[in-house]
Coordinates of C-alpha atoms in Angstrom, one line a residue:
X1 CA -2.6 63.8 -130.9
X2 CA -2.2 61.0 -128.5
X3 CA -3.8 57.9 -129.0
X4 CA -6.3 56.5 -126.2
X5 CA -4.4 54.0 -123.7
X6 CA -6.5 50.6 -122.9
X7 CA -5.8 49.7 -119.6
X8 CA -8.8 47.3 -118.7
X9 CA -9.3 44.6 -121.4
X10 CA -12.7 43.8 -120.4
X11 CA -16.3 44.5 -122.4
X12 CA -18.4 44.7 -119.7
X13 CA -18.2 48.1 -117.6
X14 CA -20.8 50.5 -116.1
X15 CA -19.7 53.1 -114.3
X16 CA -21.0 55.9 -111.9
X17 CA -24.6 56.8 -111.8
X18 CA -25.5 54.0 -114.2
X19 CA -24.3 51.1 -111.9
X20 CA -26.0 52.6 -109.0
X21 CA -29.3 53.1 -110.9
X22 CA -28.6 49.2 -112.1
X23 CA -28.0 48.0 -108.6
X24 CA -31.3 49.6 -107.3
X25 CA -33.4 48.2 -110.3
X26 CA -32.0 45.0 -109.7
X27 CA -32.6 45.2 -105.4
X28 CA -36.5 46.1 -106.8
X29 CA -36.7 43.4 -108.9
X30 CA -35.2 41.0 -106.2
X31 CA -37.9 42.7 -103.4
X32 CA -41.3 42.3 -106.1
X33 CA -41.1 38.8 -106.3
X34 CA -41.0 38.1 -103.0
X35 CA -43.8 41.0 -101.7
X36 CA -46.8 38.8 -102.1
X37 CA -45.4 36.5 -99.9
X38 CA -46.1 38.8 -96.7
X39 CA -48.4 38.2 -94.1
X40 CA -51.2 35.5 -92.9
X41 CA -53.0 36.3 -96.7
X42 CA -49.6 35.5 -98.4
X43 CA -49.5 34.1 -101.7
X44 CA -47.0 31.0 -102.6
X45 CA -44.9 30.3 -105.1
X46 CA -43.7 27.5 -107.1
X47 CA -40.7 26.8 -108.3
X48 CA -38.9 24.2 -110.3
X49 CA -35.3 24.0 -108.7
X50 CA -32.3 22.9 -109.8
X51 CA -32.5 19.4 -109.4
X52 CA -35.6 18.8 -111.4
X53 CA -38.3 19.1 -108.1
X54 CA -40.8 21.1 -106.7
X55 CA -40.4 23.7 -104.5
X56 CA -44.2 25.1 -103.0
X57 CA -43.4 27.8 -100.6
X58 CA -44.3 31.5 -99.1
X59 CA -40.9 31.5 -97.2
X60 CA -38.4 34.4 -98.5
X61 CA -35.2 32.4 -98.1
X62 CA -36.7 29.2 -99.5
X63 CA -38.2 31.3 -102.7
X64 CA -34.7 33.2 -103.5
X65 CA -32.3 29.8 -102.8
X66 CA -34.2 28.4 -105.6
X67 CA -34.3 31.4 -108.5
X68 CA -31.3 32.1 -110.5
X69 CA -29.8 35.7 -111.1
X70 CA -27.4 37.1 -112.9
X71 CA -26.7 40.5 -111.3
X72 CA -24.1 41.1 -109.0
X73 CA -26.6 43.2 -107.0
X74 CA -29.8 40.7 -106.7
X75 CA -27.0 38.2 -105.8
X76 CA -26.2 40.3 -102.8
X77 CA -30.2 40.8 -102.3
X78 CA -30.5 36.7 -102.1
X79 CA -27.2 36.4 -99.8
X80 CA -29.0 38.8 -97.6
X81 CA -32.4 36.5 -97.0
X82 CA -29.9 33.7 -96.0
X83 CA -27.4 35.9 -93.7
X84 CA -31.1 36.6 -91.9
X85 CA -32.3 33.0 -92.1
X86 CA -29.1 31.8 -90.3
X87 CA -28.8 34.5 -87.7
X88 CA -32.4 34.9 -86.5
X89 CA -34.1 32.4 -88.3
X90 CA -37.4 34.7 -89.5
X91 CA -37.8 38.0 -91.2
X92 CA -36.0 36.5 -94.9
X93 CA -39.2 38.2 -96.7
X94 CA -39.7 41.6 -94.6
X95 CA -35.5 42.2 -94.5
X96 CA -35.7 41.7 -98.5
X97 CA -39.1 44.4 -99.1
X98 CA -37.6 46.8 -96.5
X99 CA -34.0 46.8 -98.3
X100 CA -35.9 47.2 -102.0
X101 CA -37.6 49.9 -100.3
X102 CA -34.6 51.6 -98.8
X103 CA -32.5 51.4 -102.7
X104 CA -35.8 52.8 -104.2
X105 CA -36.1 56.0 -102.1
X106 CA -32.7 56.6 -103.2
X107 CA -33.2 56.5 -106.8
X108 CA -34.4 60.0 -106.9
X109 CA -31.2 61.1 -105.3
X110 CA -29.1 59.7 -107.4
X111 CA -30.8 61.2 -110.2
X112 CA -30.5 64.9 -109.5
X113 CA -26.3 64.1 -109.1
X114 CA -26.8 64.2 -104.9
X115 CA -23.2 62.0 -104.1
X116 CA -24.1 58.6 -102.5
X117 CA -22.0 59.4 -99.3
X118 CA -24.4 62.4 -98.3
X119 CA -27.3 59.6 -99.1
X120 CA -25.4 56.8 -97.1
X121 CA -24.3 59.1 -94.3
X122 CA -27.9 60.1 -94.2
X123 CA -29.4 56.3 -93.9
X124 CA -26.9 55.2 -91.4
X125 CA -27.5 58.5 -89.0
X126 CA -31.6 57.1 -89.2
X127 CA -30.5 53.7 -88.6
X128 CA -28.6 54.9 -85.1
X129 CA -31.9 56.5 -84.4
X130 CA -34.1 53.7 -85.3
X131 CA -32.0 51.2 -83.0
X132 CA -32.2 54.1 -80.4
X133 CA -36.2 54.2 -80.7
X134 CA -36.7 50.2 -81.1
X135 CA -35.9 49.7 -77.0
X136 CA -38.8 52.4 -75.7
X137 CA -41.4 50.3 -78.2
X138 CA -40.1 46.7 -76.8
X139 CA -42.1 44.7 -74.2
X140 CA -41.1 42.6 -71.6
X141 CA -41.8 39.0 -71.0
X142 CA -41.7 35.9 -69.0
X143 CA -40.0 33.1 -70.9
X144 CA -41.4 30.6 -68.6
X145 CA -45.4 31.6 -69.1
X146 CA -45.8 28.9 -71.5
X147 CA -49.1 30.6 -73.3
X148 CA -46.9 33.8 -74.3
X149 CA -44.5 31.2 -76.0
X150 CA -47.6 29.6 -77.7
X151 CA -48.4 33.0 -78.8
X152 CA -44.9 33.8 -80.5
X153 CA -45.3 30.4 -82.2
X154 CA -48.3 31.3 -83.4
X155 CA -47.1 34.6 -84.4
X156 CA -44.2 32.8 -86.4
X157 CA -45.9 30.2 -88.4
X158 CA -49.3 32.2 -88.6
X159 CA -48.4 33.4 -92.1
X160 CA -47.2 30.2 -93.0
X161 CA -49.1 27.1 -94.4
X162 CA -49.0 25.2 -90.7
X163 CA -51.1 28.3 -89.7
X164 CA -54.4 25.8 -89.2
X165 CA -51.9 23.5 -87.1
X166 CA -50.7 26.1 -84.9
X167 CA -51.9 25.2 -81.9
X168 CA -50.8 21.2 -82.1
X169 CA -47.2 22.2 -83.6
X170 CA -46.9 25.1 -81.1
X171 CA -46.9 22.8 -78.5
X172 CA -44.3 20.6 -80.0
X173 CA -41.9 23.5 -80.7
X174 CA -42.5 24.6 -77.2
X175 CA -41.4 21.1 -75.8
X176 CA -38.4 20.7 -78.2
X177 CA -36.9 23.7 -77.4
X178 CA -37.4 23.0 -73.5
X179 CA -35.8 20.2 -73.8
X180 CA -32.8 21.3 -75.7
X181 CA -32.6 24.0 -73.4
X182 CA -29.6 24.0 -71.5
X183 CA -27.1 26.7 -69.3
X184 CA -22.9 25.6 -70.2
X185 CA -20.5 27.9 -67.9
X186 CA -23.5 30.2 -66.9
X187 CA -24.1 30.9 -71.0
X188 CA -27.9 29.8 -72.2
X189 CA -27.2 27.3 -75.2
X190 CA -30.1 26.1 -77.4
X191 CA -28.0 24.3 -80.7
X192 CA -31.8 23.5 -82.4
X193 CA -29.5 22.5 -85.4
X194 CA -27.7 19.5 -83.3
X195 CA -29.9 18.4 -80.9
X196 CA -33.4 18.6 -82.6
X197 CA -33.9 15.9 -85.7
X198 CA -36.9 15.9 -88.5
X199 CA -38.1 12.5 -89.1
X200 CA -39.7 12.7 -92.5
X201 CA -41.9 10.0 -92.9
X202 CA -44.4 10.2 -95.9
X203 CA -47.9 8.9 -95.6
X204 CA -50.6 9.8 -92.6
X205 CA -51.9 12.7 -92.0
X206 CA -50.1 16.0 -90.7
X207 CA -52.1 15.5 -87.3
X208 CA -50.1 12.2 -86.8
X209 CA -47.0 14.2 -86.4
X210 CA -45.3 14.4 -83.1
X211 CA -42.6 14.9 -80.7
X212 CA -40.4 11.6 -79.6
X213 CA -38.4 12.5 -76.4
X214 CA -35.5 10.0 -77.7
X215 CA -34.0 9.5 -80.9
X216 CA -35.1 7.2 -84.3
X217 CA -33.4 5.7 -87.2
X218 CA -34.5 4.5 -90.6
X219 CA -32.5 1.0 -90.0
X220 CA -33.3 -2.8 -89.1
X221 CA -31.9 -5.0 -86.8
X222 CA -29.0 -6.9 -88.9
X223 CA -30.1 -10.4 -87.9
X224 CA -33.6 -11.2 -88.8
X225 CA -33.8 -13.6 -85.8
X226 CA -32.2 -11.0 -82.9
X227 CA -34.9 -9.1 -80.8
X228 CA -37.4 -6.2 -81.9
X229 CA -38.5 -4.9 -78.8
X230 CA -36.5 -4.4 -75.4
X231 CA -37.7 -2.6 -72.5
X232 CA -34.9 -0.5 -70.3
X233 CA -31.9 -1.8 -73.0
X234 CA -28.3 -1.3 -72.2
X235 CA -27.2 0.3 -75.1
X236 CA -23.2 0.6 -76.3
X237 CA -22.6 3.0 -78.5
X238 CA -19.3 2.6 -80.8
X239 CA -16.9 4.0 -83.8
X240 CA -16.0 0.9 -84.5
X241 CA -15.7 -1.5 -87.1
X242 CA -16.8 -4.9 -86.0
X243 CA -14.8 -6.6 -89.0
X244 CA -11.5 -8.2 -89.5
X245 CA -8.6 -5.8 -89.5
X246 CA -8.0 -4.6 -93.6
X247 CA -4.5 -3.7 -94.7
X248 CA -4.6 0.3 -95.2
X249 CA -2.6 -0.2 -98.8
X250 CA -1.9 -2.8 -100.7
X251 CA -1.5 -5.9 -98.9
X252 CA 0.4 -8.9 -99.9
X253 CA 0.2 -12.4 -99.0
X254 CA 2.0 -15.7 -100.1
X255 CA 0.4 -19.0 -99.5
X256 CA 2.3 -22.2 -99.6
X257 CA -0.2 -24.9 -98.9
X258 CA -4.2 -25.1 -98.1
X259 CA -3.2 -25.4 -94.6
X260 CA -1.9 -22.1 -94.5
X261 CA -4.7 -20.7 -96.2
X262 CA -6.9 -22.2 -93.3
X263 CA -5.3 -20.6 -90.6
X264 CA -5.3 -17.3 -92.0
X265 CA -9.2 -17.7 -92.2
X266 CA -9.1 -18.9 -88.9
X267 CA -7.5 -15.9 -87.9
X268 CA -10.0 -13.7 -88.8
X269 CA -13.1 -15.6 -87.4
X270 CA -10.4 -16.0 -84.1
X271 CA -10.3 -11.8 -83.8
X272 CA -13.8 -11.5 -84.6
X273 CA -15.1 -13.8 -82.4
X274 CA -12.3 -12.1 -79.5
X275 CA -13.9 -8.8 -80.3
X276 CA -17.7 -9.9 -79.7
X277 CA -16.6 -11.8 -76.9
X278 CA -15.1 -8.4 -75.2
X279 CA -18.2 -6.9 -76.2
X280 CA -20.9 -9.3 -74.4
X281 CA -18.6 -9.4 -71.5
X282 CA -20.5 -6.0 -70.2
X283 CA -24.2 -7.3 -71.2
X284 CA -25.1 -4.8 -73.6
X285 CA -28.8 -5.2 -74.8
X286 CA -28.1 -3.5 -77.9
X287 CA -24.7 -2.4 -80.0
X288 CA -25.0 0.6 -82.3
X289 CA -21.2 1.6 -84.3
X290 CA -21.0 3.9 -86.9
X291 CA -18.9 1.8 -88.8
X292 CA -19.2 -1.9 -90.4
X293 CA -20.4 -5.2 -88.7
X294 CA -19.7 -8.2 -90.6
X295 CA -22.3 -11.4 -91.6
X296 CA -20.2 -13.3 -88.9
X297 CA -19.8 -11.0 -86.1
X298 CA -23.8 -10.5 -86.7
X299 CA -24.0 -14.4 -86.2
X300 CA -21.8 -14.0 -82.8
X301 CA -23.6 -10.8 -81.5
X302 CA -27.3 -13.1 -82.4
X303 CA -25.8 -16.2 -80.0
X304 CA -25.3 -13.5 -77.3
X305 CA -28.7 -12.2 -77.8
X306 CA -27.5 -8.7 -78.8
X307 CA -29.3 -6.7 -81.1
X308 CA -26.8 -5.0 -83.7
X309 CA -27.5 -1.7 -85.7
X310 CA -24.7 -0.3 -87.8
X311 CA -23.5 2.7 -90.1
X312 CA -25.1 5.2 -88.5
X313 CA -24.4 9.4 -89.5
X314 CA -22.0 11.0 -86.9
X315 CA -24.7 13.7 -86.0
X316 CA -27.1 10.4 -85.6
X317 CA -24.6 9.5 -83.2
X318 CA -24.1 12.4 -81.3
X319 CA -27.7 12.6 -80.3
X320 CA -28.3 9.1 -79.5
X321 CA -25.7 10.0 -76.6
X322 CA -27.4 12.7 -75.6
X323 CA -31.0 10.8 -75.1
X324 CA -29.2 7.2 -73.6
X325 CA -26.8 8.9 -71.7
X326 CA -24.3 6.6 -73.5
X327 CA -20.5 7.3 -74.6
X328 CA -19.1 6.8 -78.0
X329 CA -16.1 4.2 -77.5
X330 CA -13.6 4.4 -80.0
X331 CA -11.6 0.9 -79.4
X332 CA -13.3 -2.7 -78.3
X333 CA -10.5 -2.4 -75.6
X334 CA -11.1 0.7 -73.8
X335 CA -15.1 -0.1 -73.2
X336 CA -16.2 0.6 -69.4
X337 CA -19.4 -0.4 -67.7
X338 CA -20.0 3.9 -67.6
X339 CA -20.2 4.1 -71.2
X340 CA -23.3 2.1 -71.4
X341 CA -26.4 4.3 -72.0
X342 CA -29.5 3.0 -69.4
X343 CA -31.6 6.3 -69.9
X344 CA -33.7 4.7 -72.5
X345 CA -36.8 2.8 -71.7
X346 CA -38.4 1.2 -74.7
X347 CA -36.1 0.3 -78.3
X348 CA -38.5 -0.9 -80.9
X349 CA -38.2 -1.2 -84.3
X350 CA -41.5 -0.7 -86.3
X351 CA -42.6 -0.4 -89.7
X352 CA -44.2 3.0 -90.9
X353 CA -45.3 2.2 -95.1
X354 CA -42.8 0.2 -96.7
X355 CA -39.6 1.1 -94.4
X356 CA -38.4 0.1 -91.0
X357 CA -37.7 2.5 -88.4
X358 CA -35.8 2.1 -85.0
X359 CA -37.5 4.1 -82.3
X360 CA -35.2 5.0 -78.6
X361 CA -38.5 6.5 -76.7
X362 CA -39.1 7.1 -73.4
X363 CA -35.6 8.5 -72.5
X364 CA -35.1 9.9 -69.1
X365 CA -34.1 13.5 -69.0
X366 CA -33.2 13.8 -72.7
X367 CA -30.7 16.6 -73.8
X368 CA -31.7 16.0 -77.3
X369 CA -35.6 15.1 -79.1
X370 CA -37.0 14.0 -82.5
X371 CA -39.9 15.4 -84.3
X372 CA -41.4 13.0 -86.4
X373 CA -43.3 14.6 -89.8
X374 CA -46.3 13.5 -91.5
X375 CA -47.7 14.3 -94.4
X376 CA -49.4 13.1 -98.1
X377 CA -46.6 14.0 -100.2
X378 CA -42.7 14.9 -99.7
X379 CA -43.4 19.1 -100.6
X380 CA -46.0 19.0 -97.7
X381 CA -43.8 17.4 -95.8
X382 CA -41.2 20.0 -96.7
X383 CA -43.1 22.6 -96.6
X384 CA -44.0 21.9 -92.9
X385 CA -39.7 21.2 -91.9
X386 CA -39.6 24.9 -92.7
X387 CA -42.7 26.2 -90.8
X388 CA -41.8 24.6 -87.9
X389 CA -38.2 25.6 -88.0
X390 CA -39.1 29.2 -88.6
X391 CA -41.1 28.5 -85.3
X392 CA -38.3 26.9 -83.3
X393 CA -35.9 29.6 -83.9
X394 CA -38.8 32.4 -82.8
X395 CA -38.9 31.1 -79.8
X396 CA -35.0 30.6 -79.3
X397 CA -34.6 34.2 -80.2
X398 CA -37.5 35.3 -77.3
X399 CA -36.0 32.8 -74.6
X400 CA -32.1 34.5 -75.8
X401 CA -33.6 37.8 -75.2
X402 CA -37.2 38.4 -73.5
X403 CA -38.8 41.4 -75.4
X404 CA -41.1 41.5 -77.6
X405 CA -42.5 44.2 -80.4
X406 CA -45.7 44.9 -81.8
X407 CA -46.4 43.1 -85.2
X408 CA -48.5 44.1 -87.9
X409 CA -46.4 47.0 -88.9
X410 CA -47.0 48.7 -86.3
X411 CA -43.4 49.1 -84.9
X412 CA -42.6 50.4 -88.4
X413 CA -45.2 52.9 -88.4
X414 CA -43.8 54.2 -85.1
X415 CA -40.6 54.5 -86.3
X416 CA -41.6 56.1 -89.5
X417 CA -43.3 58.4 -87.2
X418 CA -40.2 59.5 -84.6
X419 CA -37.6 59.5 -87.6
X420 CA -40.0 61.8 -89.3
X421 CA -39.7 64.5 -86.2
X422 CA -36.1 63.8 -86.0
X423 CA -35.8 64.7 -89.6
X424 CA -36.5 68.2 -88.1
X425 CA -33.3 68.4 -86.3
X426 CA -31.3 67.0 -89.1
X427 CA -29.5 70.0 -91.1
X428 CA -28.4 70.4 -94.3
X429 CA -28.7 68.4 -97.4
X430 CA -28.8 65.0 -95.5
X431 CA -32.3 65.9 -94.3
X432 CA -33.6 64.5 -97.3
X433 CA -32.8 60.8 -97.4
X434 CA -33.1 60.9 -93.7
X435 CA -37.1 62.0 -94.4
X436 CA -37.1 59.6 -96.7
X437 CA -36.3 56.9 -95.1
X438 CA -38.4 57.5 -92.3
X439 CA -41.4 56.7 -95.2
X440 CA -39.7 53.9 -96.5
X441 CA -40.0 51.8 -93.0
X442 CA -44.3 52.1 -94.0
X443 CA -43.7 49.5 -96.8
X444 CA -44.7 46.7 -94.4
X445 CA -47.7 48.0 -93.0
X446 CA -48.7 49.1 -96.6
X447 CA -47.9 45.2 -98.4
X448 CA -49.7 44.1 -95.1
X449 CA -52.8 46.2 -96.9
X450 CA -52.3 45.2 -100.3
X451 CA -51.4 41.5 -99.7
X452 CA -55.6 41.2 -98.3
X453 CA -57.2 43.5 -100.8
X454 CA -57.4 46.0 -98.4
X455 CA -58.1 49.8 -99.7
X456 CA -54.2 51.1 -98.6
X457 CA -54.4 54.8 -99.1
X458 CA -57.1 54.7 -96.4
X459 CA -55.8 52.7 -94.2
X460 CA -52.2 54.2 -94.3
X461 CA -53.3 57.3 -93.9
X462 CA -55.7 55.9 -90.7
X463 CA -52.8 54.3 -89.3
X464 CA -50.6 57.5 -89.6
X465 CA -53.6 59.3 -87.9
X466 CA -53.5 56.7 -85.0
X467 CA -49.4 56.9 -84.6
X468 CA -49.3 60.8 -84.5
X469 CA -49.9 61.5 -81.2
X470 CA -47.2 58.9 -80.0
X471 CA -49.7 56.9 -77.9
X472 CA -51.3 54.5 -79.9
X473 CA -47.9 52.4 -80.6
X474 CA -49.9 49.0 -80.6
X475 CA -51.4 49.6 -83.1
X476 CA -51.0 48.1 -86.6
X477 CA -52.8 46.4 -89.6
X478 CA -55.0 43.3 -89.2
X479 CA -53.6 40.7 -91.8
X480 CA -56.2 38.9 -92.4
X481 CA -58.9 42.1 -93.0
X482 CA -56.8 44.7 -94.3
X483 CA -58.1 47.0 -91.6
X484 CA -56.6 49.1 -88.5
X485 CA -56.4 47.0 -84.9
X486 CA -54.5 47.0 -81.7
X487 CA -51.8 44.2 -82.2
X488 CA -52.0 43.5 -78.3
X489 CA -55.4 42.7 -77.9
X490 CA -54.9 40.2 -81.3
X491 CA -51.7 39.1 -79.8
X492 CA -49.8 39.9 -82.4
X493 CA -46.0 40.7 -81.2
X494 CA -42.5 40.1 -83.0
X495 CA -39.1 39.0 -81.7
X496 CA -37.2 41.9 -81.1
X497 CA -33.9 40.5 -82.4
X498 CA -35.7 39.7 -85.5
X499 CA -36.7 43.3 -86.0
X500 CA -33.6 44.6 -85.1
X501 CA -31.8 42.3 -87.6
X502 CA -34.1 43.0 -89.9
X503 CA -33.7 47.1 -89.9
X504 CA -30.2 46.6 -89.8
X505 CA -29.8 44.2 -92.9
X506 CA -31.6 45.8 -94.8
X507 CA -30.0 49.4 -94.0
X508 CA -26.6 48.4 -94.1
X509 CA -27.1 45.9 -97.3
X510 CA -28.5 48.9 -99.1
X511 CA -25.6 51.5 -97.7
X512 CA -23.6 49.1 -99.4
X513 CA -24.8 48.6 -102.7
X514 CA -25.5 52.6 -102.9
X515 CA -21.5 53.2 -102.3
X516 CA -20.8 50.9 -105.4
X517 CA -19.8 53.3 -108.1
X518 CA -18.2 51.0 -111.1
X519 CA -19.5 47.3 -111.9
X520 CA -16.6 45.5 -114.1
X521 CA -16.9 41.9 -115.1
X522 CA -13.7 39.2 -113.9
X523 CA -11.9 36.7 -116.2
X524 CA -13.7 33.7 -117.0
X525 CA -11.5 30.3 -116.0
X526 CA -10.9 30.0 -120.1
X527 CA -9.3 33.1 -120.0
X528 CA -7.1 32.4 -116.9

C-alpha cells in the first residue's frame, strides 16, 4: 500500500465548499456591523483605534479603517470601503451592505453543490443589465444652478452628523469646489485633495467655521519685533535655506591662530548677509522658504523690514502659490521681480486659543482655498473633516458628470424590479442567481426601514406595489419616517457615479470572493 505524499507543509487549509461558505460568513459579518450606519436615522459607532484615541463616526470607511480582522475575506470587504472612498468619495456603507447581500444570496447555492461559475456567470450577466437599466433612471442637471448643488450637498452629509449644519457647510463646499474648479488642455480638473486645506482649530463653536479664499499657517513671524499685519504684501516664496553653506559629509578644518578663526566667522556672517542683501534688493514684504532661516539672517531680514516665515510642508507650499500667484525659487541667485506673489491683499498673523496662526486672505482669483474648522473637542472636529469631505467629493462627482438618481432606495427598487422581468428571459440553471440578485439590490430600501423603526414587510411590499407598473420610479423610502414618498418632491437624488460604483463594487468584489475555492495560510517571516 502506498503511503500518503505531503506536498503542502502547512496546518491551515480549507478547501472547496467550506472556504466559500467561510468567505460569505465572513462578507456578512463585515456588512452587520456597519448596517446601522445607513441613512439620516443612522446610528454611530465608537471605536478605540490603534493609537489609543477615539474614533465617533457613522461613516463606513472611517468604521472599517479602525476594526481589526483576521480573515482573508473581511479584509477584502474593508479594502473595498476604501477602493470606494478614494474613487467616488461616498457610498463606503451602502457598497459594503449590498456586497454582504450579494455573498448571502449565494449561500444557498453553494449549498445544494450548484458550481460557483454558473453563480458568478449569473451575477455578472445582471450586473451588464443593471448598468444597462441605471442610464433610463438617471436625471439630468445644470451644474451651474447653484440650489441643485446645495441640494446634492445636502443629500451627502444629510445622514451624517453636520446634517443640522447643512445649509451653512453646503455653501462652503459649494464655494470651495468653485474655486478649485479649473479646465487644463480642455480636461475639467478639480484636485480637492491639493488645492483645498482643513484648518483644525479647536475651540468655538462649529458655526464659527468658514471658508478663507487664501491660505493659513500655524507659524509666527521669526522676529518678535518684524511686522504682524501688511496690507497688499509682496510675498517671495523660496526652497531655500537662508543659513550658511554646511559641508554635506564630514568636514574638516585646521585653525592655526584666533585670527583665522575670526575670518572663518566672518565668512559666514559675509555670505549671509550677501544672501539677504540679494533678497531685499526686489522689496519683498514678506519671505516664506521651506527650509531653515538662521538667528542672524532673521536679524538682517528685521533691519530690511521683512517679515520671515520658515519650514513650511511642500503641499503648504504649493498652495500658497496658487492663492499669491507667487513662484517657488529654488536659488537666492535666480530670483526675478515675476516670482513675487501680489495677489494677496491682507497677511496677518493672529492668535486663535493658545497658538498663532498666519492668515494670506483676501487673495485675488485664488486657484486654491482653506476651510477653517471649529469645534469643542478634536473628534468633533474630526468628525466634521469627514462630513464635509464626503460633501466635497459629491459635488465633484455631479460637476464630472451631470446626472443624477433617485435616493432613498428607490433606484434599487427599480432595478430589483427590471432584473426581476429579465430573469424571465434568462434560461437554464443561471436563472436562479440572476432572480436572486435582482432581490438582493432591496437590501437598501429595507435597512432604510429598519434603521427608523419602520414596520419593513409593509412598507417593502408597498414600495414593490408602487415600482410594478414601471412608472412610479421616484419613488423610495422616507429616512427619517420609515414610510413610502416620492424622492423628487423631498429632493432626495444620488450621484450617479456613486451608484454605479457602488453596484459594481460590490458585484465584482463578491464575483470574486465566490470564485475562491481553497484558503491556505503563507509562511510567517520566522519561518522564511
Amino acid at each position: 500500500m502506498q503511503q500518503p505524499m505531503i506536498v503542502l507543509n502547512t496546518q491551515k487549509r480549507e478547501e472547496k465548499r467550506k472556504a466559500q461558505l467561510s468567505n460569505i460568513h465572513a462578507a456578512k459579518a463585515v456588512a452587520n456591523i456597519i448596517r446601522t450606519c445607513l441613512g439620516p436615522r443612522a446610528m454611530l459607532k465608537m471605536l478605540m483605534s490603534q493609537m489609543a484615541g477615539i474614533v465617533l463616526t457613522n461613516d463606513g470607511n472611517a468604521i472599517l479603517r479602525e476594526i481589526d480582522v483576521s480573515h482573508p475575506a473581511a479584509k477584502n470587504m474593508i479594502e473595498l470601503a476604501r477602493s470606494q472612498d478614494e474613487q467616488v468619495g461616498d457610498g463606503t456603507t451602502s457598497v459594503i451592505v449590498l456586497a454582504g447581500e450579494v455573498m448571502s444570496i449565494a449561500e444557498p447555492f453553494i449549498k445544494k453543490n450548484i458550481h460557483p461559475k454558473v453563480i458568478v456567470g449569473a451575477f455578472y450577466q445582471a450586473l451588464d443589465h443593471a448598468l444597462e437599466i441605471l442610464p433610463t433612471l438617471a436625471t439630468k442637471f445644470d451644474p451651474s444652478d447653484d440650489d441643485k448643488l446645495k441640494m446634492v450637498v445636502r443629500n451627502a452629509i444629510g445622514t451624517k452628523f453636520l446634517s443640522k449644519y447643512e445649509d451653512q457647510m453646503g455653501g462652503m463646499a459649494i464655494e470651495a469646489i468653485r474655486i478649485i474648479d479649473r479646465k487644463v488642455n480642455n480636461v475639467r480638473e478639480i484636485d480637492i485633495k491639493k488645492l483645498i486645506r482643513f484648518q483644525k482649530i479647536m475651540g468655538g463653536e462649529i458655526e464659527d467655521s468658514y471658508l478663507l479664499k487664501g491660505a493659513v499657517l500655524e507659524k509666527d513671524v521669526l522676529h518678535s519685533q518684524m511686522n504682524r499685519r501688511i496690507e497688499n504684501p509682496r510675498i517671495l516664496l523660496m526652497d531655500v535655506s537662508i543659513d550658511y553653506e554646511k559641508g554635506e559629509s564630514q568636514t574638516n578644518i585646521e585653525i592655526m591662530n584666533d585670527e583665522d578663526f575670526q575670518r572663518m566667522l566672518q565668512i559666514e556672517e559675509e555670505y549671509i548677509k550677501d544672501m539677504v542683501e540679494k533678497i531685499a534688493k526686489f522689496k519683498p514684504d514678506l519671505v516664506i522658504t521651506e527650509k531653515g532661516c538662521s538667528d542672524l539672517a532673521q536679524h538682517y531680514f528685521f533691519k530690511h523690514g521683512i517679515t520671515t516665515l520658515r519650514r513650511l510642508r511642500i503641499s503648504d507650499s504649493n498652495r500658497i502659490a496658487k492663492v499669491t500667484g507667487a513662484t517657488c525659487v529654488n536659488r537666492v541667485d535666480m530670483i526675478k521681480e515675476e516670482d513675487l506673489g501680489t495677489k494677496c491683499k491682507l497677511f496677518e498673523i493672529r492668535k486663535i486659543g493658545d497658538s498663532y496662526y498666519a492668515f494670506l486672505d483676501e487673495c485675488e482669483e485664488p486657484e486654491a482655498c482653506t476651510i477653517i474648522l471649529r469645534g469643542p473637542n478634536k473628534d468633533i472636529v474630526n468628525e466634521i473633516e469627514r462630513n464635509l469631505m464626503d460633501g466635497l467629493k459629491a459635488l465633484k462627482n455631479v460637476l464630472l458628470e451631470p446626472l443624477l438618481l433617485p435616493g432613498g432606495g428607490a433606484t434599487e427598487m427599480s432595478l430589483s424590479q427590471k432584473l426581476n422581468e429579465k430573469a424571465m428571459s434568462i434560461k437554464g440553471i443561471e436563472q436562479l442567481p440572476y432572480r436572486a440578485l435582482s432581490g438582493a439590490f432591496e437590501i437598501l430600501p429595507r435597512t432604510l426601514i429598519q434603521n427608523c423603526g419602520g414596520k419593513t414587510m409593509k412598507v417593502l411590499t408597498q414600495l414593490r406595489a408602487k415600482h410594478a407598473n414601471g412608472k412610479n420610479k421616484n419613488w423610495g423610502i422616507n429616512g427619517l419616517t420609515g414610510e413610502l414618498a416620492d424622492m423628487s418632491e423631498l429632493n432626495v437624488w444620488d450621484s450617479y457615479a456613486v451608484k454605479v460604483q457602488i453596484i459594481k463594487s460590490a458585484i465584482e468584489s463578491s464575483c470574486m470572493l465566490l470564485r475562491i475555492d481553497e484558503i491556505l495560510s503563507g509562511k510567517s517571516k520566522k519561518e522564511k
